């Protein structure tokens, strides 16, 4: 068991999961618009399984995919964090930054804020050399967040090995950010 890192921003807390997060997470994972760039929505059993896996990895490592809550009222608004993706991706091993928010919280800068908090943990506390992110080519919203947090489009595309060849979601793009570039960006903001 590790001490769990729980970063805070001006408006958000990235924290360990609680049992009362499960309903909101299940609702979010059942929303077809939230899950538009995923193979399918998740039923309650699958969303609970994912939440338990996130909770367990946080407890073991101290970092991972956190539940994201609003500081002002403690409302669960989604997930964000750092993940070690499947080893069969063509650029593995790596650590990725990810996020997924419930639709009522879109368009307010929360994804950018949460992703930057995760990057801070990855670079400043874990001292990772590089963090990546990837998305379906047509997922403009996620790609815009990647660019806002300082990630660079590598120009590299790949077929996600876990998706069927006929899937319109199969083709992905890869973004990355080095610790050096993160440090330079952070210095400019200070």
PDB file of C-alpha atoms in Angstrom:
ATOM      1  CA  UNK A   1       0.000   0.000   0.000  1.00  0.00           C
ATOM      2  CA  UNK A   2       1.290   3.422  -0.977  1.00  0.00           C
ATOM      3  CA  UNK A   3       0.341   6.861   0.207  1.00  0.00           C
ATOM      4  CA  UNK A   4      -2.123   8.097  -2.383  1.00  0.00           C
ATOM      5  CA  UNK A   5      -1.191  11.305  -4.146  1.00  0.00           C
ATOM      6  CA  UNK A   6      -4.324  13.462  -4.387  1.00  0.00           C
ATOM      7  CA  UNK A   7      -3.564  16.639  -6.343  1.00  0.00           C
ATOM      8  CA  UNK A   8      -5.705  19.739  -6.130  1.00  0.00           C
ATOM      9  CA  UNK A   9      -6.162  22.626  -8.519  1.00  0.00           C
ATOM     10  CA  UNK A  10      -7.975  25.904  -8.134  1.00  0.00           C
ATOM     11  CA  UNK A  11     -11.343  24.170  -8.721  1.00  0.00           C
ATOM     12  CA  UNK A  12     -10.743  20.409  -8.590  1.00  0.00           C
ATOM     13  CA  UNK A  13      -9.508  17.575  -6.421  1.00  0.00           C
ATOM     14  CA  UNK A  14      -8.193  14.376  -7.991  1.00  0.00           C
ATOM     15  CA  UNK A  15      -8.725  11.769  -5.304  1.00  0.00           C
ATOM     16  CA  UNK A  16      -9.188   8.131  -4.404  1.00  0.00           C
ATOM     17  CA  UNK A  17     -12.499   6.613  -5.399  1.00  0.00           C
ATOM     18  CA  UNK A  18     -15.383   6.296  -2.946  1.00  0.00           C
ATOM     19  CA  UNK A  19     -18.351   3.942  -3.030  1.00  0.00           C
ATOM     20  CA  UNK A  20     -20.696   6.870  -3.655  1.00  0.00           C
ATOM     21  CA  UNK A  21     -18.870   7.652  -6.941  1.00  0.00           C
ATOM     22  CA  UNK A  22     -20.187   4.474  -8.546  1.00  0.00           C
ATOM     23  CA  UNK A  23     -23.645   5.782  -9.538  1.00  0.00           C
ATOM     24  CA  UNK A  24     -22.314   8.932 -11.216  1.00  0.00           C
ATOM     25  CA  UNK A  25     -19.530   6.979 -12.925  1.00  0.00           C
ATOM     26  CA  UNK A  26     -22.024   4.404 -14.229  1.00  0.00           C
ATOM     27  CA  UNK A  27     -24.277   7.178 -15.558  1.00  0.00           C
ATOM     28  CA  UNK A  28     -21.315   8.794 -17.301  1.00  0.00           C
ATOM     29  CA  UNK A  29     -20.185   5.490 -18.868  1.00  0.00           C
ATOM     30  CA  UNK A  30     -23.732   4.777 -20.078  1.00  0.00           C
ATOM     31  CA  UNK A  31     -23.985   8.149 -21.876  1.00  0.00           C
ATOM     32  CA  UNK A  32     -23.571   7.539 -25.645  1.00  0.00           C
ATOM     33  CA  UNK A  33     -22.178  11.037 -26.217  1.00  0.00           C
ATOM     34  CA  UNK A  34     -19.524  10.680 -23.495  1.00  0.00           C
ATOM     35  CA  UNK A  35     -18.599   7.260 -24.907  1.00  0.00           C
ATOM     36  CA  UNK A  36     -18.782   8.326 -28.565  1.00  0.00           C
ATOM     37  CA  UNK A  37     -15.102   7.530 -29.220  1.00  0.00           C
ATOM     38  CA  UNK A  38     -15.071   4.282 -27.245  1.00  0.00           C
ATOM     39  CA  UNK A  39     -16.188   0.915 -28.637  1.00  0.00           C
ATOM     40  CA  UNK A  40     -19.361   0.858 -26.528  1.00  0.00           C
ATOM     41  CA  UNK A  41     -21.081   2.292 -23.509  1.00  0.00           C
ATOM     42  CA  UNK A  42     -20.552   0.369 -20.271  1.00  0.00           C
ATOM     43  CA  UNK A  43     -23.234  -1.328 -18.240  1.00  0.00           C
ATOM     44  CA  UNK A  44     -23.221  -1.004 -14.451  1.00  0.00           C
ATOM     45  CA  UNK A  45     -21.236  -4.197 -13.859  1.00  0.00           C
ATOM     46  CA  UNK A  46     -18.466  -3.137 -16.250  1.00  0.00           C
ATOM     47  CA  UNK A  47     -18.302   0.433 -14.944  1.00  0.00           C
ATOM     48  CA  UNK A  48     -18.087  -0.874 -11.351  1.00  0.00           C
ATOM     49  CA  UNK A  49     -15.299  -3.244 -12.396  1.00  0.00           C
ATOM     50  CA  UNK A  50     -13.368  -0.350 -13.962  1.00  0.00           C
ATOM     51  CA  UNK A  51     -13.856   1.840 -10.874  1.00  0.00           C
ATOM     52  CA  UNK A  52     -12.622  -0.958  -8.588  1.00  0.00           C
ATOM     53  CA  UNK A  53      -9.545  -1.480 -10.778  1.00  0.00           C
ATOM     54  CA  UNK A  54      -8.746   2.264 -10.638  1.00  0.00           C
ATOM     55  CA  UNK A  55      -9.230   2.301  -6.873  1.00  0.00           C
ATOM     56  CA  UNK A  56      -6.979  -0.726  -6.391  1.00  0.00           C
ATOM     57  CA  UNK A  57      -4.167   0.658  -8.578  1.00  0.00           C
ATOM     58  CA  UNK A  58      -4.251   3.960  -6.704  1.00  0.00           C
ATOM     59  CA  UNK A  59      -3.968   2.089  -3.415  1.00  0.00           C
ATOM     60  CA  UNK A  60      -1.049   0.005  -4.721  1.00  0.00           C
ATOM     61  CA  UNK A  61       0.967   2.684  -6.530  1.00  0.00           C
ATOM     62  CA  UNK A  62      -0.209   5.933  -4.996  1.00  0.00           C
ATOM     63  CA  UNK A  63      -1.051   7.343  -8.444  1.00  0.00           C
ATOM     64  CA  UNK A  64      -3.262   6.345 -11.356  1.00  0.00           C
ATOM     65  CA  UNK A  65      -6.732   7.241 -12.583  1.00  0.00           C
ATOM     66  CA  UNK A  66      -8.340   9.426  -9.960  1.00  0.00           C
ATOM     67  CA  UNK A  67     -11.959  10.352  -9.367  1.00  0.00           C
ATOM     68  CA  UNK A  68     -12.333  14.080 -10.083  1.00  0.00           C
ATOM     69  CA  UNK A  69     -14.503  16.220  -7.841  1.00  0.00           C
ATOM     70  CA  UNK A  70     -15.405  19.880  -7.688  1.00  0.00           C
ATOM     71  CA  UNK A  71     -13.870  21.560  -4.654  1.00  0.00           C
ATOM     72  CA  UNK A  72     -16.894  23.833  -4.241  1.00  0.00           C
ATOM     73  CA  UNK A  73     -19.374  21.024  -3.552  1.00  0.00           C
ATOM     74  CA  UNK A  74     -17.588  17.648  -3.721  1.00  0.00           C
ATOM     75  CA  UNK A  75     -19.540  16.558  -6.824  1.00  0.00           C
ATOM     76  CA  UNK A  76     -18.010  13.705  -8.831  1.00  0.00           C
ATOM     77  CA  UNK A  77     -17.532  15.037 -12.368  1.00  0.00           C
ATOM     78  CA  UNK A  78     -15.418  12.342 -14.015  1.00  0.00           C
ATOM     79  CA  UNK A  79     -11.984  10.762 -14.083  1.00  0.00           C
ATOM     80  CA  UNK A  80      -8.472  11.884 -14.930  1.00  0.00           C
ATOM     81  CA  UNK A  81      -5.005  10.613 -14.331  1.00  0.00           C
ATOM     82  CA  UNK A  82      -2.042   8.589 -15.376  1.00  0.00           C
ATOM     83  CA  UNK A  83      -2.244   5.082 -16.728  1.00  0.00           C
ATOM     84  CA  UNK A  84       0.111   2.433 -18.028  1.00  0.00           C
ATOM     85  CA  UNK A  85      -1.723   1.301 -21.182  1.00  0.00           C
ATOM     86  CA  UNK A  86      -1.848  -2.124 -22.768  1.00  0.00           C
ATOM     87  CA  UNK A  87       1.607  -3.421 -23.672  1.00  0.00           C
ATOM     88  CA  UNK A  88       0.468  -4.297 -27.208  1.00  0.00           C
ATOM     89  CA  UNK A  89       0.351  -0.644 -28.285  1.00  0.00           C
ATOM     90  CA  UNK A  90       3.142   0.108 -30.782  1.00  0.00           C
ATOM     91  CA  UNK A  91       4.736   2.764 -28.523  1.00  0.00           C
ATOM     92  CA  UNK A  92       4.621   0.823 -25.240  1.00  0.00           C
ATOM     93  CA  UNK A  93       5.968   0.845 -22.598  1.00  0.00           C
ATOM     94  CA  UNK A  94       4.727   4.291 -21.663  1.00  0.00           C
ATOM     95  CA  UNK A  95       2.546   6.280 -19.299  1.00  0.00           C
ATOM     96  CA  UNK A  96      -0.483   8.090 -20.670  1.00  0.00           C
ATOM     97  CA  UNK A  97      -2.498  10.983 -19.348  1.00  0.00           C
ATOM     98  CA  UNK A  98      -6.257  10.556 -19.718  1.00  0.00           C
ATOM     99  CA  UNK A  99      -9.555  12.138 -18.752  1.00  0.00           C
ATOM    100  CA  UNK A 100     -13.285  11.567 -19.163  1.00  0.00           C
ATOM    101  CA  UNK A 101     -15.918  13.926 -17.821  1.00  0.00           C
ATOM    102  CA  UNK A 102     -19.678  13.727 -17.476  1.00  0.00           C
ATOM    103  CA  UNK A 103     -21.353  15.838 -20.151  1.00  0.00           C
ATOM    104  CA  UNK A 104     -22.701  18.604 -17.837  1.00  0.00           C
ATOM    105  CA  UNK A 105     -19.068  19.490 -17.069  1.00  0.00           C
ATOM    106  CA  UNK A 106     -17.829  19.818 -20.660  1.00  0.00           C
ATOM    107  CA  UNK A 107     -16.664  23.137 -22.033  1.00  0.00           C
ATOM    108  CA  UNK A 108     -15.632  24.654 -18.692  1.00  0.00           C
ATOM    109  CA  UNK A 109     -11.913  23.907 -18.745  1.00  0.00           C
ATOM    110  CA  UNK A 110     -12.151  21.078 -16.221  1.00  0.00           C
ATOM    111  CA  UNK A 111     -10.544  18.456 -18.505  1.00  0.00           C
ATOM    112  CA  UNK A 112      -7.566  20.725 -19.139  1.00  0.00           C
ATOM    113  CA  UNK A 113      -7.233  21.544 -15.436  1.00  0.00           C
ATOM    114  CA  UNK A 114      -7.437  17.887 -14.360  1.00  0.00           C
ATOM    115  CA  UNK A 115      -5.024  16.709 -17.068  1.00  0.00           C
ATOM    116  CA  UNK A 116      -2.482  19.388 -16.076  1.00  0.00           C
ATOM    117  CA  UNK A 117      -2.729  18.235 -12.451  1.00  0.00           C
ATOM    118  CA  UNK A 118      -1.993  14.680 -13.568  1.00  0.00           C
ATOM    119  CA  UNK A 119       0.962  15.887 -15.660  1.00  0.00           C
ATOM    120  CA  UNK A 120       2.337  17.737 -12.617  1.00  0.00           C
ATOM    121  CA  UNK A 121       2.284  14.492 -10.658  1.00  0.00           C
ATOM    122  CA  UNK A 122       3.883  12.580 -13.511  1.00  0.00           C
ATOM    123  CA  UNK A 123       6.713  15.006 -14.161  1.00  0.00           C
ATOM    124  CA  UNK A 124       7.294  16.731 -10.814  1.00  0.00           C
ATOM    125  CA  UNK A 125       6.679  13.865  -8.386  1.00  0.00           C
ATOM    126  CA  UNK A 126       7.194  10.661 -10.380  1.00  0.00           C
ATOM    127  CA  UNK A 127       9.927  12.238 -12.533  1.00  0.00           C
ATOM    128  CA  UNK A 128       8.748  10.559 -15.728  1.00  0.00           C
ATOM    129  CA  UNK A 129      10.724  11.472 -18.857  1.00  0.00           C
ATOM    130  CA  UNK A 130       7.711  11.461 -21.168  1.00  0.00           C
ATOM    131  CA  UNK A 131       3.927  11.197 -20.991  1.00  0.00           C
ATOM    132  CA  UNK A 132       1.771  10.365 -23.986  1.00  0.00           C
ATOM    133  CA  UNK A 133      -1.876  10.616 -24.901  1.00  0.00           C
ATOM    134  CA  UNK A 134      -3.780   9.114 -27.786  1.00  0.00           C
ATOM    135  CA  UNK A 135      -7.223   9.402 -29.277  1.00  0.00           C
ATOM    136  CA  UNK A 136      -9.361   8.437 -32.234  1.00  0.00           C
ATOM    137  CA  UNK A 137      -8.287  10.643 -35.153  1.00  0.00           C
ATOM    138  CA  UNK A 138     -11.659  12.395 -35.324  1.00  0.00           C
ATOM    139  CA  UNK A 139     -11.886  13.147 -31.606  1.00  0.00           C
ATOM    140  CA  UNK A 140     -11.289  16.889 -31.922  1.00  0.00           C
ATOM    141  CA  UNK A 141     -12.316  17.671 -28.327  1.00  0.00           C
ATOM    142  CA  UNK A 142      -9.679  15.385 -26.810  1.00  0.00           C
ATOM    143  CA  UNK A 143      -7.049  16.530 -29.289  1.00  0.00           C
ATOM    144  CA  UNK A 144      -7.789  20.150 -28.345  1.00  0.00           C
ATOM    145  CA  UNK A 145      -7.227  19.317 -24.662  1.00  0.00           C
ATOM    146  CA  UNK A 146      -3.939  17.602 -25.557  1.00  0.00           C
ATOM    147  CA  UNK A 147      -2.804  20.752 -27.325  1.00  0.00           C
ATOM    148  CA  UNK A 148      -3.936  23.043 -24.487  1.00  0.00           C
ATOM    149  CA  UNK A 149      -1.889  21.057 -21.959  1.00  0.00           C
ATOM    150  CA  UNK A 150       1.213  21.432 -24.123  1.00  0.00           C
ATOM    151  CA  UNK A 151       1.353  18.042 -25.778  1.00  0.00           C
ATOM    152  CA  UNK A 152       2.691  17.824 -29.325  1.00  0.00           C
ATOM    153  CA  UNK A 153       1.126  15.826 -32.131  1.00  0.00           C
ATOM    154  CA  UNK A 154       3.861  13.349 -33.043  1.00  0.00           C
ATOM    155  CA  UNK A 155       2.379  12.904 -36.528  1.00  0.00           C
ATOM    156  CA  UNK A 156       2.275   9.190 -35.780  1.00  0.00           C
ATOM    157  CA  UNK A 157      -0.971   7.302 -36.300  1.00  0.00           C
ATOM    158  CA  UNK A 158      -1.689   3.697 -35.454  1.00  0.00           C
ATOM    159  CA  UNK A 159      -4.469   1.142 -35.490  1.00  0.00           C
ATOM    160  CA  UNK A 160      -5.555   0.359 -31.954  1.00  0.00           C
ATOM    161  CA  UNK A 161      -4.893  -3.380 -31.590  1.00  0.00           C
ATOM    162  CA  UNK A 162      -7.919  -3.936 -29.315  1.00  0.00           C
ATOM    163  CA  UNK A 163     -10.416  -2.724 -31.929  1.00  0.00           C
ATOM    164  CA  UNK A 164     -11.682  -4.740 -34.896  1.00  0.00           C
ATOM    165  CA  UNK A 165     -10.262  -3.889 -38.310  1.00  0.00           C
ATOM    166  CA  UNK A 166     -13.647  -2.671 -39.550  1.00  0.00           C
ATOM    167  CA  UNK A 167     -14.152  -0.298 -36.612  1.00  0.00           C
ATOM    168  CA  UNK A 168     -14.295   3.404 -37.558  1.00  0.00           C
ATOM    169  CA  UNK A 169     -12.620   4.049 -34.171  1.00  0.00           C
ATOM    170  CA  UNK A 170      -9.552   1.947 -34.903  1.00  0.00           C
ATOM    171  CA  UNK A 171      -7.242   4.681 -36.266  1.00  0.00           C
ATOM    172  CA  UNK A 172      -5.622   6.750 -33.500  1.00  0.00           C
ATOM    173  CA  UNK A 173      -3.169   9.630 -33.262  1.00  0.00           C
ATOM    174  CA  UNK A 174      -0.358   9.919 -30.736  1.00  0.00           C
ATOM    175  CA  UNK A 175       0.619  13.024 -28.764  1.00  0.00           C
ATOM    176  CA  UNK A 176       3.531  13.342 -26.366  1.00  0.00           C
ATOM    177  CA  UNK A 177       5.133  15.704 -23.880  1.00  0.00           C
ATOM    178  CA  UNK A 178       8.651  15.455 -22.482  1.00  0.00           C
ATOM    179  CA  UNK A 179       9.664  16.465 -18.990  1.00  0.00           C
ATOM    180  CA  UNK A 180      12.005  19.067 -20.515  1.00  0.00           C
ATOM    181  CA  UNK A 181       9.154  20.665 -22.483  1.00  0.00           C
ATOM    182  CA  UNK A 182       6.902  20.504 -19.411  1.00  0.00           C
ATOM    183  CA  UNK A 183       9.562  22.249 -17.314  1.00  0.00           C
ATOM    184  CA  UNK A 184       9.971  24.991 -19.925  1.00  0.00           C
ATOM    185  CA  UNK A 185       6.180  25.474 -20.073  1.00  0.00           C
ATOM    186  CA  UNK A 186       5.935  25.567 -16.266  1.00  0.00           C
ATOM    187  CA  UNK A 187       8.728  28.134 -16.014  1.00  0.00           C
ATOM    188  CA  UNK A 188       6.937  30.413 -18.474  1.00  0.00           C
ATOM    189  CA  UNK A 189       3.753  30.218 -16.363  1.00  0.00           C
ATOM    190  CA  UNK A 190       5.493  30.995 -13.046  1.00  0.00           C
TER     191      UNK A 190
END
